[in-house]
Coordinates of N, CA and C in Angstrom, one line a residue:
M1481 N 60.0 -240.8 187.5 CA 60.4 -242.1 186.3 C 61.6 -243.1 188.5
S1482 N 60.4 -243.8 188.3 CA 61.6 -245.2 189.5 C 63.0 -245.3 188.6
S1483 N 63.8 -246.0 189.5 CA 65.6 -246.5 189.4 C 65.1 -247.3 188.0
K1484 N 63.9 -248.6 188.3 CA 63.8 -250.0 187.7 C 63.7 -249.8 186.1
D1485 N 62.6 -248.1 185.9 CA 62.0 -248.2 184.4 C 63.1 -246.9 183.9
R1486 N 64.3 -246.1 184.8 CA 65.6 -246.1 184.4 C 66.5 -246.9 183.7
V1487 N 66.7 -247.9 184.3 CA 67.6 -248.8 183.8 C 67.1 -249.9 183.4
L1488 N 65.4 -250.2 183.1 CA 65.6 -250.6 181.8 C 65.1 -249.5 179.8
K1489 N 65.2 -248.4 180.6 CA 65.2 -247.8 179.7 C 67.0 -247.1 179.1
S1490 N 66.6 -247.4 179.4 CA 68.9 -247.6 179.6 C 69.5 -249.1 178.4
V1491 N 68.8 -249.9 179.7 CA 69.2 -251.5 178.2 C 68.7 -251.4 177.0
F1492 N 67.7 -250.4 177.0 CA 66.1 -250.8 175.6 C 67.9 -249.9 174.5
L1493 N 68.0 -248.8 175.2 CA 68.7 -247.5 174.4 C 69.4 -247.7 173.8
V1494 N 70.6 -249.1 174.6 CA 71.9 -249.3 174.4 C 71.6 -250.9 173.1
T1495 N 70.6 -251.2 173.6 CA 70.6 -252.3 172.7 C 69.9 -252.0 171.2
V1496 N 69.0 -251.2 171.1 CA 68.4 -250.4 169.9 C 69.8 -249.6 169.3
L1497 N 70.5 -248.9 169.7 CA 71.7 -248.5 169.3 C 72.6 -249.5 168.5
S1498 N 72.7 -250.5 169.5 CA 73.8 -252.2 169.4 C 72.7 -252.2 168.3
V1499 N 71.9 -252.4 167.9 CA 72.2 -253.0 166.9 C 71.6 -252.5 165.5
I1500 N 71.6 -251.0 166.0 CA 71.9 -249.5 164.5 C 72.9 -250.2 164.0
G1501 N 73.8 -250.4 165.0 CA 75.7 -249.6 165.0 C 76.2 -251.3 163.8
K1502 N 75.4 -252.3 164.3 CA 75.2 -253.7 163.8 C 75.2 -253.6 161.9
I1503 N 73.5 -252.6 161.4 CA 73.6 -252.6 161.1 C 74.3 -252.4 159.8
T1504 N 75.0 -251.3 160.3 CA 75.4 -249.8 159.8 C 76.8 -251.1 159.1
G1505 N 76.9 -251.6 159.5 CA 78.7 -252.4 159.7 C 77.6 -253.2 158.7
F1506 N 76.9 -254.0 158.0 CA 76.5 -254.9 157.8 C 76.9 -254.3 156.2
F1507 N 75.5 -253.3 156.6 CA 75.1 -252.5 155.1 C 76.9 -252.3 154.1
R1508 N 78.3 -251.2 155.2 CA 79.5 -251.0 155.2 C 80.2 -251.6 154.4
E1509 N 79.8 -253.3 154.9 CA 80.3 -254.3 154.2 C 80.5 -254.8 152.9
A1510 N 79.1 -254.6 153.1 CA 77.8 -255.3 152.4 C 78.6 -254.3 150.3
S1511 N 78.9 -253.0 150.9 CA 78.7 -251.9 149.9 C 80.3 -252.3 149.7
I1512 N 81.3 -252.8 150.1 CA 82.3 -252.3 149.8 C 83.3 -253.9 149.0
A1513 N 82.3 -254.5 149.3 CA 82.2 -256.2 148.5 C 81.8 -255.6 147.2
A1514 N 80.3 -255.2 147.3 CA 80.2 -254.8 145.8 C 80.7 -253.9 144.5
Y1515 N 81.2 -253.0 146.1 CA 82.5 -252.1 144.9 C 83.5 -252.4 143.9
Y1516 N 84.3 -254.0 146.0 CA 85.5 -254.2 145.3 C 85.6 -255.9 144.9
G1517 N 84.3 -256.2 145.3 CA 84.3 -257.5 145.2 C 84.7 -258.5 145.3
A1518 N 84.7 -260.3 145.8 CA 85.6 -260.4 146.4 C 86.8 -261.0 146.4
G1519 N 88.0 -260.3 146.6 CA 89.6 -260.3 146.4 C 90.4 -259.3 146.9
T1520 N 91.1 -259.1 145.9 CA 93.0 -259.2 147.3 C 93.0 -257.9 148.3
A1521 N 92.0 -256.7 146.9 CA 91.5 -255.1 147.4 C 90.3 -255.5 148.9
S1522 N 89.6 -256.0 148.7 CA 88.6 -255.8 149.1 C 90.0 -256.7 150.4
D1523 N 90.2 -257.4 150.4 CA 90.8 -258.2 151.5 C 91.9 -256.9 151.8
A1524 N 92.2 -256.6 151.7 CA 93.6 -255.6 152.0 C 92.5 -254.3 153.1
Y1525 N 91.2 -254.0 152.8 CA 90.8 -253.0 152.6 C 91.0 -253.6 154.3
F1526 N 90.3 -254.9 154.1 CA 89.5 -255.9 155.8 C 90.4 -255.9 156.7
V1527 N 91.5 -256.1 155.9 CA 92.8 -256.3 157.2 C 93.4 -254.0 157.6
A1528 N 93.4 -253.4 157.1 CA 93.8 -252.7 157.3 C 92.8 -252.3 157.8
Y1529 N 91.2 -252.4 158.3 CA 90.2 -252.2 158.7 C 90.1 -252.4 159.7
T1530 N 90.5 -253.9 160.1 CA 90.7 -254.1 161.5 C 91.8 -254.3 162.0
L1531 N 92.2 -254.0 162.2 CA 93.9 -253.2 162.6 C 93.4 -252.8 163.7
P1532 N 93.4 -251.4 163.3 CA 93.1 -250.1 164.0 C 91.8 -250.5 165.3
S1533 N 90.5 -251.0 164.8 CA 89.5 -251.5 165.1 C 89.7 -252.1 166.4
I1534 N 90.9 -253.2 165.7 CA 90.9 -254.4 167.3 C 91.5 -252.8 168.0
L1535 N 92.5 -252.8 168.4 CA 93.5 -251.3 169.3 C 92.1 -250.7 169.8
F1536 N 91.0 -249.8 168.2 CA 91.2 -248.7 169.8 C 89.4 -249.5 170.9
F1537 N 89.3 -250.2 170.7 CA 88.0 -251.9 171.2 C 88.9 -252.2 172.3
I1538 N 89.9 -252.2 172.8 CA 91.6 -253.1 174.0 C 91.0 -251.7 174.7
I1539 N 91.2 -250.7 173.4 CA 91.7 -249.7 174.6 C 91.0 -249.1 175.5
G1540 N 89.5 -249.0 174.0 CA 87.7 -248.4 175.2 C 87.7 -249.5 176.2
A1541 N 88.1 -250.5 176.5 CA 87.3 -251.8 176.9 C 87.6 -251.5 178.1
S1542 N 89.2 -250.9 177.6 CA 90.7 -250.6 178.9 C 89.7 -250.4 179.8
M1543 N 89.8 -249.1 179.2 CA 89.2 -247.1 179.4 C 88.2 -247.6 180.8
G1544 N 87.0 -248.8 181.0 CA 86.2 -248.9 181.0 C 86.7 -249.5 182.1
V1545 N 87.0 -250.9 182.5 CA 87.7 -251.5 183.6 C 88.4 -250.9 184.1
I1546 N 89.6 -250.0 183.2 CA 91.0 -249.3 184.9 C 90.5 -248.3 185.0
F1547 N 89.9 -247.4 183.9 CA 90.0 -245.5 184.8 C 89.1 -245.1 185.2
V1548 N 87.9 -245.8 185.4 CA 86.4 -245.5 185.9 C 87.1 -245.6 187.8
P1549 N 87.2 -247.3 187.8 CA 87.1 -247.8 189.4 C 87.7 -246.7 190.1
M1550 N 89.3 -246.8 189.3 CA 90.9 -245.6 190.0 C 90.3 -244.2 189.7
Y1551 N 89.2 -243.9 189.2 CA 88.6 -242.4 189.4 C 87.6 -242.2 190.2
L1552 N 86.2 -242.8 190.2 CA 85.7 -243.1 191.0 C 86.7 -243.3 192.8
K1553 N 87.0 -244.2 192.8 CA 87.8 -243.5 194.1 C 88.7 -242.1 194.4
Q1554 N 89.0 -241.9 193.8 CA 89.4 -241.0 193.5 C 88.5 -240.2 194.1
L1555 N 87.6 -240.0 192.8 CA 86.2 -239.4 193.5 C 86.2 -239.2 195.4
K1556 N 86.1 -240.5 195.4 CA 85.5 -240.2 196.8 C 86.2 -239.5 198.1
R1557 N 87.8 -239.9 197.2 CA 88.5 -239.2 198.6 C 88.5 -237.7 198.5
D1558 N 88.0 -237.0 197.4 CA 88.1 -236.0 197.1 C 88.2 -235.4 195.8
E1559 N 86.9 -234.6 195.3 CA 86.6 -234.5 193.9 C 87.7 -233.1 193.1
K1560 N 88.5 -232.6 194.0 CA 89.7 -231.5 193.1 C 91.5 -233.1 192.6
S1561 N 91.5 -233.9 193.7 CA 92.1 -234.7 192.7 C 91.5 -235.7 192.2
A1562 N 90.5 -235.9 191.8 CA 89.3 -236.9 191.3 C 89.5 -235.7 190.1
C1563 N 90.3 -235.0 189.7 CA 90.1 -233.7 188.3 C 91.0 -234.0 187.6
N1564 N 91.8 -233.2 188.6 CA 93.6 -234.1 188.0 C 93.9 -235.0 187.8
F1565 N 93.6 -236.3 188.1 CA 93.8 -237.8 187.9 C 93.0 -237.8 186.6
A1566 N 91.7 -237.2 185.6 CA 91.5 -237.1 185.3 C 92.1 -237.1 183.9
S1567 N 93.0 -235.5 184.5 CA 93.5 -235.1 183.6 C 94.5 -235.8 183.1

């Protein structure tokens, strides 16, 4: 399998999983709306769910942007120092 084929396969897989995640998220929110209705109880749930979700996203995104380049730099220098850096 060529490098281009692997990239296309990876892009396709990420796209499919992303769409599945969006669909399940829609059904989760539709189920909550059906159970609790549109009112203060569902609003409280969505606020309580959204705040930790945003923090998780920010931390996860920053790990990819900050940690990975630093780890790869350490890995180029020395594999043991990269392991120490990661742990």
